[in-house]
Structures are given as structure tokens and as C-alpha cells.
Coordinates of C-alpha atoms in Angstrom, one line a residue:
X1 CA -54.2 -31.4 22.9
X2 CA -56.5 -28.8 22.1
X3 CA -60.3 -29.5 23.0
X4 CA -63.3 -28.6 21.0
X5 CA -66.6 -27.4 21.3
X6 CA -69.5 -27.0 19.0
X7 CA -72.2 -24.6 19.3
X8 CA -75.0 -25.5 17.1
X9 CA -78.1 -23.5 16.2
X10 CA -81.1 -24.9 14.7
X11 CA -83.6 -22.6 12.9
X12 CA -87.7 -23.3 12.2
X13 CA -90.6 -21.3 11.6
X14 CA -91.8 -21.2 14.9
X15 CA -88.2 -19.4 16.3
X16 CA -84.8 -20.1 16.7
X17 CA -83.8 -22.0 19.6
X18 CA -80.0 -23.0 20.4
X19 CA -78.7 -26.2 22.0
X20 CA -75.5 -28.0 22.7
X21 CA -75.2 -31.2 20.6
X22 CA -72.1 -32.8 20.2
X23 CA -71.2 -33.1 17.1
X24 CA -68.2 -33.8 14.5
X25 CA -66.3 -30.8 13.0
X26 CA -68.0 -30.1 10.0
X27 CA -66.5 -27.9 7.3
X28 CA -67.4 -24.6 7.5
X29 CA -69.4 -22.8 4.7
X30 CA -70.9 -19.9 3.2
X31 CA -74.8 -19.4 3.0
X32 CA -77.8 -21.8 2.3
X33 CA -78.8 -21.6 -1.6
X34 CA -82.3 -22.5 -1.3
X35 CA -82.5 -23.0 -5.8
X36 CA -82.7 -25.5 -7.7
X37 CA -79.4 -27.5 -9.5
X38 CA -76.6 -28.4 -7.6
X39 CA -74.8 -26.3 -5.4
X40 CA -72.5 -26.7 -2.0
X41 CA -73.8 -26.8 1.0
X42 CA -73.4 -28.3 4.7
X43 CA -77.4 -28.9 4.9
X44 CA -77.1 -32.8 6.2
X45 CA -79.7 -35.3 5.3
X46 CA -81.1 -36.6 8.1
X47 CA -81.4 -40.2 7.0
X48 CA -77.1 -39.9 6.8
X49 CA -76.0 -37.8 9.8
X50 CA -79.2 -38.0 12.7
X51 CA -80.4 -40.8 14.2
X52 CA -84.0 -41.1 16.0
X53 CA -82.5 -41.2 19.1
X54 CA -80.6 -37.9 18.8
X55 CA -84.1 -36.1 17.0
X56 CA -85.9 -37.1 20.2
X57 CA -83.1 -36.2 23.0
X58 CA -83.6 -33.0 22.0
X59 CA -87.2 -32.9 21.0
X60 CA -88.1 -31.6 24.5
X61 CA -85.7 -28.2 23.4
X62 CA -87.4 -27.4 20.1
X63 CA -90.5 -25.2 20.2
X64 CA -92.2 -27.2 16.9
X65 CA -92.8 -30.6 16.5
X66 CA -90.7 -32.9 14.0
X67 CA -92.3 -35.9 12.4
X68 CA -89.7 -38.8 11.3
X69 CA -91.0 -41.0 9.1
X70 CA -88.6 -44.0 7.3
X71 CA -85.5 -42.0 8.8
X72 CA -86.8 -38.6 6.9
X73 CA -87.7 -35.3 7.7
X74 CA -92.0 -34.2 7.4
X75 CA -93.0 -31.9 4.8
X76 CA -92.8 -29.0 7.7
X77 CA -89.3 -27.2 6.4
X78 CA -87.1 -27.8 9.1
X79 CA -83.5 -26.1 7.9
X80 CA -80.5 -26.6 10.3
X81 CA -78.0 -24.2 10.2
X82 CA -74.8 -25.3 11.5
X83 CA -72.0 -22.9 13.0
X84 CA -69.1 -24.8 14.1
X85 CA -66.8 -22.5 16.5
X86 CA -63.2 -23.8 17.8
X87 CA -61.6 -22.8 21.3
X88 CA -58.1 -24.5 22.4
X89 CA -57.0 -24.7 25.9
X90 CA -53.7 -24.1 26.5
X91 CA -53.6 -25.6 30.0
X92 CA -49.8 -26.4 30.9
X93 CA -49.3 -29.3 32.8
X94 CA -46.8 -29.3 35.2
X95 CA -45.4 -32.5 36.6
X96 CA -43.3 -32.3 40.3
X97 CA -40.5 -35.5 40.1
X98 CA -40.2 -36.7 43.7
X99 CA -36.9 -38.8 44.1
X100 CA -37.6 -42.7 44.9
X101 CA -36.7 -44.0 48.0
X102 CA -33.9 -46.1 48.0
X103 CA -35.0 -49.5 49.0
X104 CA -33.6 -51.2 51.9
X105 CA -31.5 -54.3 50.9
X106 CA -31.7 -57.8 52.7
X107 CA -29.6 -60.7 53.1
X108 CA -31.5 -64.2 52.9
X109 CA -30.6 -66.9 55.8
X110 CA -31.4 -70.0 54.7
X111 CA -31.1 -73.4 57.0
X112 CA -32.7 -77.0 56.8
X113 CA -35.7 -77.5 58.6
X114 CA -36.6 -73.6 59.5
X115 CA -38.1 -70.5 58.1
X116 CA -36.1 -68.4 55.6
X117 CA -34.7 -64.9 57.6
X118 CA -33.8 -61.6 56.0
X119 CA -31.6 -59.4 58.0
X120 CA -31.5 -56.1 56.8
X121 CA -28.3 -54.7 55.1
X122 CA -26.2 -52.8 58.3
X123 CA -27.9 -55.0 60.9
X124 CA -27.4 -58.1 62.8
X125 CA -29.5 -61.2 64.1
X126 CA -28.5 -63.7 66.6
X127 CA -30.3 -67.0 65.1
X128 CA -31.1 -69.8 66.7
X129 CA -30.5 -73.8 65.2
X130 CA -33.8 -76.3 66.0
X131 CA -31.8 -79.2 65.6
X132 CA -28.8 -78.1 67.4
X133 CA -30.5 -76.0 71.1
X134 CA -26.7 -76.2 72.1
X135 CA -25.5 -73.8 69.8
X136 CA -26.6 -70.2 67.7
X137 CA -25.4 -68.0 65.0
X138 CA -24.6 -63.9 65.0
X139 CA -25.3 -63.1 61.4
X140 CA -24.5 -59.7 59.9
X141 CA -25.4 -58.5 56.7
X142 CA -22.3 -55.6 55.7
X143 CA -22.4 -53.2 52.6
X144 CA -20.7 -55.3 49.8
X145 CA -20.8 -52.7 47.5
X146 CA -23.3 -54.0 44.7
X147 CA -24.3 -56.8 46.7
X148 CA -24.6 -57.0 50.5
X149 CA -22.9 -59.5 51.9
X150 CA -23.8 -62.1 54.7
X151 CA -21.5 -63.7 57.6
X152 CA -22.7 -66.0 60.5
X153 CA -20.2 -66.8 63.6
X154 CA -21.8 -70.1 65.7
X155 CA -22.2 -69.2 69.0
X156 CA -21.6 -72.1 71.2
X157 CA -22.8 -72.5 74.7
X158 CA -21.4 -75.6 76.6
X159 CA -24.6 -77.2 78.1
X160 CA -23.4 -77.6 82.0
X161 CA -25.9 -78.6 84.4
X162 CA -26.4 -77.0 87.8
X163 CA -25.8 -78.6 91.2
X164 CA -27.0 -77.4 94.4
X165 CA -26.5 -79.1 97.5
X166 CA -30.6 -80.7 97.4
X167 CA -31.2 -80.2 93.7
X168 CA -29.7 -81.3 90.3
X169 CA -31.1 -78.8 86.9
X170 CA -30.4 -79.6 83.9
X171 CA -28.9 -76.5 81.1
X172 CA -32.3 -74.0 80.3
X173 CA -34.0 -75.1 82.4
X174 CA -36.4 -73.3 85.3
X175 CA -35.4 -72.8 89.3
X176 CA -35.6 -70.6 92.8
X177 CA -34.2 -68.8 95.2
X178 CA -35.0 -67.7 98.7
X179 CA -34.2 -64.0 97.7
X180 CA -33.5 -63.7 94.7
X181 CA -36.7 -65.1 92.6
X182 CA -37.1 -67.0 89.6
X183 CA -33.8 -68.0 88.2
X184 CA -32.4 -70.2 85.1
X185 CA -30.1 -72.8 85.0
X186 CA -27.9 -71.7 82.1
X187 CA -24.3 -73.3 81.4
X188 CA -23.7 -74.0 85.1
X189 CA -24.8 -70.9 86.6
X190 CA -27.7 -70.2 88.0
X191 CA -29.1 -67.2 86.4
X192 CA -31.7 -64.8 88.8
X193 CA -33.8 -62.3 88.6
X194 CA -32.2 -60.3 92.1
X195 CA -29.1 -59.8 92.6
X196 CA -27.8 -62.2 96.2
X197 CA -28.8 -59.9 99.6
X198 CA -26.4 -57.9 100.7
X199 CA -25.4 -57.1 97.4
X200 CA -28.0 -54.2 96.5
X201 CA -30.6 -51.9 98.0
X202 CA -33.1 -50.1 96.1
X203 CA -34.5 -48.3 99.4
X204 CA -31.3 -46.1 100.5
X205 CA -32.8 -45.0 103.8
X206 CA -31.8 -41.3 104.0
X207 CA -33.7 -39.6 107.0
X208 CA -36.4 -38.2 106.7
X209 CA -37.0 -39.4 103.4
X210 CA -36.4 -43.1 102.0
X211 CA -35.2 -43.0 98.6
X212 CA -37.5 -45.0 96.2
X213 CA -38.1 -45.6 92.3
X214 CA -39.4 -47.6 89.1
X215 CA -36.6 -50.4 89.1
X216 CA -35.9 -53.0 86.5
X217 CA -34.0 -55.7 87.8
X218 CA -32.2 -58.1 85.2
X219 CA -30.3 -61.0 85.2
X220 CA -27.7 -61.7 82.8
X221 CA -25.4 -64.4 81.3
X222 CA -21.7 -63.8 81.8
X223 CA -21.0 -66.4 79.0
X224 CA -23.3 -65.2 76.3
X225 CA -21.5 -61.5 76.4
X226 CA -18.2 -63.4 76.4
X227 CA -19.2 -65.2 73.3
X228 CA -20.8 -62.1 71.9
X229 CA -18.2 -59.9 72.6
X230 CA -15.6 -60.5 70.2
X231 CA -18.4 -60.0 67.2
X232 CA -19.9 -57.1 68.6
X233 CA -17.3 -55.2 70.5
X234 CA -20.4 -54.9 73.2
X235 CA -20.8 -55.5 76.4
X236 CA -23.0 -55.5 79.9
X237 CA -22.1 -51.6 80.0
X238 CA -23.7 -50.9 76.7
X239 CA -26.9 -52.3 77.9
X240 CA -29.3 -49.3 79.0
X241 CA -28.5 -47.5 76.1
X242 CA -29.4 -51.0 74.2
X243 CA -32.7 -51.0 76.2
X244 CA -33.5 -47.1 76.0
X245 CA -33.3 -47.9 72.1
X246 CA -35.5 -50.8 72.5
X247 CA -38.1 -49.3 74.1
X248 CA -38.6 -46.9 71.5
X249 CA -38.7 -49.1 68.4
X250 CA -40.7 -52.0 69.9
X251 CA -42.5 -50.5 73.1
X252 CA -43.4 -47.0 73.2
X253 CA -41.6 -44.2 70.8
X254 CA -44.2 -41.5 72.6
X255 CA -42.5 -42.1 76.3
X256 CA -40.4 -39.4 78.6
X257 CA -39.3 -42.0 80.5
X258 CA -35.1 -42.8 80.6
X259 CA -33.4 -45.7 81.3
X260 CA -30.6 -45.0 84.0
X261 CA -28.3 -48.0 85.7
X262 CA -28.9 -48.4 89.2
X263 CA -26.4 -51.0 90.1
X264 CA -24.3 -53.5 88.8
X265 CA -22.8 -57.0 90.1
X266 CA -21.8 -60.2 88.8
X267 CA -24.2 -61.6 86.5
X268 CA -27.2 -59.1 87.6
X269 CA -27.9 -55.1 86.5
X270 CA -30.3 -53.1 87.7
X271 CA -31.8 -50.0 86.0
X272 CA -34.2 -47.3 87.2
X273 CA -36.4 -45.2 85.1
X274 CA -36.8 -41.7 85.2
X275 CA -39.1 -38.6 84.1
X276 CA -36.9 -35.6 83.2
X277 CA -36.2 -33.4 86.7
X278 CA -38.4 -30.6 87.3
X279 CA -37.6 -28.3 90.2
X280 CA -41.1 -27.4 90.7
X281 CA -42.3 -30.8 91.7
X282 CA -41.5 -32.4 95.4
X283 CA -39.8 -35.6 95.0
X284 CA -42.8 -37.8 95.9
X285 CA -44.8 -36.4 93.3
X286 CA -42.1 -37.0 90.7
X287 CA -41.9 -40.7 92.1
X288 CA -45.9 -40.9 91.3
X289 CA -45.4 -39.7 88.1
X290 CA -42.6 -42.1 87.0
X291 CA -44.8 -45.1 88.6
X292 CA -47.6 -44.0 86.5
X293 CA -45.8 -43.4 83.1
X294 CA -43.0 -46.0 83.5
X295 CA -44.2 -48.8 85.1
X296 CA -46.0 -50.8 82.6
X297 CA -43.2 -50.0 79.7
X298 CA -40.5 -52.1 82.6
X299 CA -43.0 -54.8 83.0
X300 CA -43.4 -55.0 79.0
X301 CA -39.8 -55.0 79.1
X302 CA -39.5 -57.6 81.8
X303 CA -42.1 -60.0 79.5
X304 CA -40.1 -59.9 76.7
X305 CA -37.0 -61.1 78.5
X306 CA -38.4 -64.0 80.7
X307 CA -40.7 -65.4 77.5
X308 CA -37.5 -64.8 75.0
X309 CA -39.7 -62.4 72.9
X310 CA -38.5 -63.0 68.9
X311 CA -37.2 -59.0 68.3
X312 CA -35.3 -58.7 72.2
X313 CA -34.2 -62.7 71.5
X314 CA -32.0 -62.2 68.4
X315 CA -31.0 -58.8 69.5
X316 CA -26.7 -58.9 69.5
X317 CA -26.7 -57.8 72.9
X318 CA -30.0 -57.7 74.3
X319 CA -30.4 -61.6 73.9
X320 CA -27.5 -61.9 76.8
X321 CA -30.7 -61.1 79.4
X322 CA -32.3 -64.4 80.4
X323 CA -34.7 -63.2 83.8
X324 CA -36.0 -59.8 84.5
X325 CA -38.7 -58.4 87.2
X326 CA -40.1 -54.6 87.6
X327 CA -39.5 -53.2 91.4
X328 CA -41.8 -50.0 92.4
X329 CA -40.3 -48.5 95.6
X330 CA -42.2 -45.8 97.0
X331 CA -41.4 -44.1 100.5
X332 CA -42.9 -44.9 103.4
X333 CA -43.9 -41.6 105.2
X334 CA -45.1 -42.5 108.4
X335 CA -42.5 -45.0 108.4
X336 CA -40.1 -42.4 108.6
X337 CA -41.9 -40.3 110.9
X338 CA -41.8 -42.9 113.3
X339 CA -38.0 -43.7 113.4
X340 CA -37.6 -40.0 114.2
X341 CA -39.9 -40.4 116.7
X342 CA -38.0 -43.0 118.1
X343 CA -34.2 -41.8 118.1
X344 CA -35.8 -38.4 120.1
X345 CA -37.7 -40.5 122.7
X346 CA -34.1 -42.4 122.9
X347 CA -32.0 -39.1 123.1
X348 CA -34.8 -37.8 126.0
X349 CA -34.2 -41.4 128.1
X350 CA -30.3 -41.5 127.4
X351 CA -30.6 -37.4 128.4
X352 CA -32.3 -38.6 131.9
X353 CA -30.6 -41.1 132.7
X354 CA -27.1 -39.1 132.7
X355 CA -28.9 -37.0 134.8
X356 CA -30.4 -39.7 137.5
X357 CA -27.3 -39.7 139.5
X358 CA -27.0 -36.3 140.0
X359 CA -30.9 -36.3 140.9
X360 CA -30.2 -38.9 143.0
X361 CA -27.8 -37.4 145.2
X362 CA -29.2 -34.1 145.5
X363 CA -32.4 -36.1 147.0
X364 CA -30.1 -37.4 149.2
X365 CA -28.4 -34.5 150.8
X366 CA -32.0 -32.8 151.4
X367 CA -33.2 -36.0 153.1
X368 CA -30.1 -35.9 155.8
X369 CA -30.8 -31.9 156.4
X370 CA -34.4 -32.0 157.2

């Protein structure tokens, strides 16, 4: 729309000054008449057009004084000639249409006694029943076209005690074990946070040098991913890359640090972390730098699992973990120093002793010729 402005210039005896006033478009016109008998002119009464207030607003602009008195102008001749000129600005605007983003579409689980869950459309939950602590549900909300759509599979685990020779635990519920640490009573088996001895190393002793690490040790149950399984087409060997994309969303998204296995046995996993190889850094400076970067995202990781965090919990494969603990291995030096120490002072004594005999004799033979 075209804007307007008004120039306006207002004339006395004492000079001519000019000032902005806003004002209404007035029709433009031809000359002042100043005679007698009607005639056409844009001259505006000041009673029907200015108010005091406007007078005096711009009193401070005029060079002579003007005198209102019952809303008209003094006997001084004050004329007011009024120019009216009209610019238009023909500013284009120009609008940039950014696309919306498509919103992300839920399905709504709702069951008696508990909060209301939205699973996102593409994604699963594994929920878990307050009145029933026996059983669970895998939920998945698919792409049904206009509408997502939402399916739950009960996950049932049987409650089994566990029975040890001194000790009776009920199903969930705490325990331990010389060597292996905290563990869980779940569905009849105990559940620990090490693997059994015998069964795993995490200090490989290769002379000179004992191979150490960042180690997460977790313990699993064998009857969640069998009832999981068949849902999820997942298993025990899909885990790191579960964890490495865990770590990430809920932990740190800023980290170099990957998630390797280590081991594997019955019902435990192990999994080191690692800093991307660099040639130009000795081994036990690597091992510093993955302690130092890696450590606290295992033990956050080993939290989650042993208080059942909410996000790692329902997780479709992730919720199969049930006890974890964080290992930092680092070489003993001197250690190693020492044992080489050792096996030369033993080669040295096994070295003189094949050679005592034959010292032994020839001591002999010079004792019986002098």
C-alpha cells in the first residue's frame, strides 16, 4: 500500500518556517484570494481543523507568537499555506515458504491402573504390567498407512526360584558370588555380573607387556532373548551395536569411544571400549586415553542396567541385560619387569647347574695330580 507524507509550510510576517505535521490529505488548490465574497479556498479555520494541543506542540517551531482565544486565531494575520506532496513506496515483499516438518505420529498404550505410553510410529517398547510383575508386553507401532497401527505380544517369564546348596532366592530378587559379584535370581538362574573363573581373562599376559583395557562386563538373561527373539529377530550378537547406539542417544553423542565385544559365554558378554588406533601413540598411552574418555560413559552404562533405567528397560533388546560392572585393566610394568627378571635368573641357575658335574670332576682330577 502506498504510504504518504505531507510536507506542510506555514507562512507569517515574521518569516516562513517549515515543519512536519501530520496531517490528512487535503485537496490540492490554486492560490489564496485574499477579497471579499466567496471564493474557494483550502485556508482551514482553526476552531474546525487545529486543536490547542497541536497549536502548542509546535509553538516552540514558529518564530511569532499565536494567541488562541475561544478556539480562534488573534488579530495578528497568521495565513497557513498548505502543500500536500505524495510519494509511494513500491517496496516488494518477498515471502521464502519453508516446507513443514512432517510430524512424527504416536501410538497410545493405554492399561488400567498405569500411565498412558506413546510409542513412536517405527519404534518399539517393551512395557511392563503393575499388577501382573510375572509377565510384560513388546509393543510396536508399524506404518498403517493413514493411521499407524499398534500390536503388543505378552512376554511371559515363568517365576522359578533359585536353589543353592545353603540358600533359597526367590524370582528378581538380589544375591552373590565368590567371583563373580552381584548377581540376580531371575527364572531359575542366577544371573552375574562376571562371567564363572576360568571362563575369561581380561589381562592376557603377553611378555613384556600385559594386555589391559576399559571393560564392560554384563550379564544377561538367556530367557528374555528367547522370548524376545521371535518379535525382534535379535539376539545376544546384536548387542554392542545395540549399546554403541545407546550411548549416543542417551549418554554422550560427542564421544570417540567404540564399543567392541571382548568375550562371550553362557549368559555373560563382555565388551571393551576403544579410541580409534593411532600409530603415533605407544600402547600405554592409548590405554590412558581410553580410561580417561571411556570410563565414566561404561559406568553410566553399567547404572542404567543394574537400577533398570526407564529408556535401556523397555529397550527390545537392551532390556535382556539384568547386572553390569565397568573393569579398568592397566599393565603392570614393573610387574613385568620382574618375571623377566625371574625366568633369566632361572635360565643362569638351570645353565650352572648342567655345568656342576663337569666342574666337579675337573676339581677332582687336579686334586689327585698335585
Amino acid at each position: 500500500m502506498p504510504s504518504i507524507t505531507t510536507s506542510t509550510t506555514v507562512a507569517t510576517f515574521a518569516g516562513i518556517t517549515e515543519v512536519e505535521i501530520p496531517l490528512h490529505p487535503i485537496p490540492p488548490f490554486n492560490s489564496y484570494l485574499p477579497t471579499e465574497g466567496p471564493f474557494d479556498t483550502n485556508y482551514i479555520e482553526a476552531s474546525e481543523s487545529y486543536s490547542d494541543s497541536i497549536i502548542q506542540q509546535h509553538s516552540n517551531e514558529l518564530n511569532s507568537s499565536i494567541e488562541v482565544k475561544n478556539g480562534n486565531l488573534s488579530e495578528e494575520q497568521l495565513f497557513v499555506f498548505l502543500t500536500s506532496e505524495t510519494t509511494e513506496d513500491d517496496t516488494t515483499i518477498s515471502t521464502t515458504t519453508t516446507p513443514k516438518p512432517v510430524p512424527t505420529r504416536y501410538c497410545l498404550v493405554q492399561r488400567a491402573h498405569q500411565n498412558d505410553q506413546q510409542i513412536a510410529e517405527g519404534k518399539s517398547k517393551r512395557l511392563y504390567l503393575l499388577d501382573d510383575p510375572e509377565c510384560s508386553e513388546l509393543c510396536t507401532c508399524s506404518d498403517g498407512g493413514e493411521n499407524p497401527t499398534l500390536s503388543c505380544y505378552a512376554l511371559c517369564v515363568p517365576m522359578v526360584p533359585c536353589r543353592t546348596s545353603l540358600a533359597f532366592y526367590s524370582h528378581a530378587s538380589p544375591a552373590y558370588q565368590a567371583f563373580r559379584g552381584r548377581c540376580l535370581c531371575y527364572s531359575g538362574r542366577f544371573i552375574c555380573m562376571r562371567p564363572p573363573p576360568g571362563e575369561y581373562s581380561l589381562q592376557a599376559k603377553v611378555l613384556p607387556l600385559n594386555v589391559g583395557g576399559v571393560f564392560l562386563l554384563l550379564g544377561y538373561s538367556s530367557t528374555d532373548e528367547a522370548l524376545l527373539r521371535p518379535h525382534t529377530n535379535l539376539g545376544i550378537q546384536d548387542a554392542v551395536r545395540a549399546l554403541q547406539q545407546y550411548m549416543i542417544e542417551h549418554i554422550n553423542n560427542q564421544t570417540s569411544c567404540t564399543l567392541t565385544l571382548f568375550n562371550m559365554t553362557d549368559e555373560n558378554v563382555i565388551i571393551s571400549a576403544r579410541l580409534p588406533h593411532d600409530p603415533k601413540v605407544n600402547p600405554l598411552e592409548l590405554l590412558r586415553r581410553e580410561k580417561a574418555q571411556c570410563k565414566s560413559i561404561l559406568e553410566a552404562i553399567s547404572q542404567h542396567i543394574n537400577t533398570q533405567y526407564t529408556e535401556l528397560s523397555s529397550d527390545r533388546l537392551l532390556s535382556i541385560f539384568k547386572m553390569a560392572e565397568m573393569q579398568v585393566i592397566i599393565p603392570d610394568m614393573s610387574g613385568s619387569s620382574n618375571t623377566i627378571n625371574f625366568h633369566l635368573g632361572l635360565q643362569l641357575l638351570l645353565l650352572f647347574l648342567t655345568i656342576l658335574p663337569t666342574i666337579f670332576k675337573l676339581y677332582t682330577s687336579i686334586y689327585h695330580i698335585l
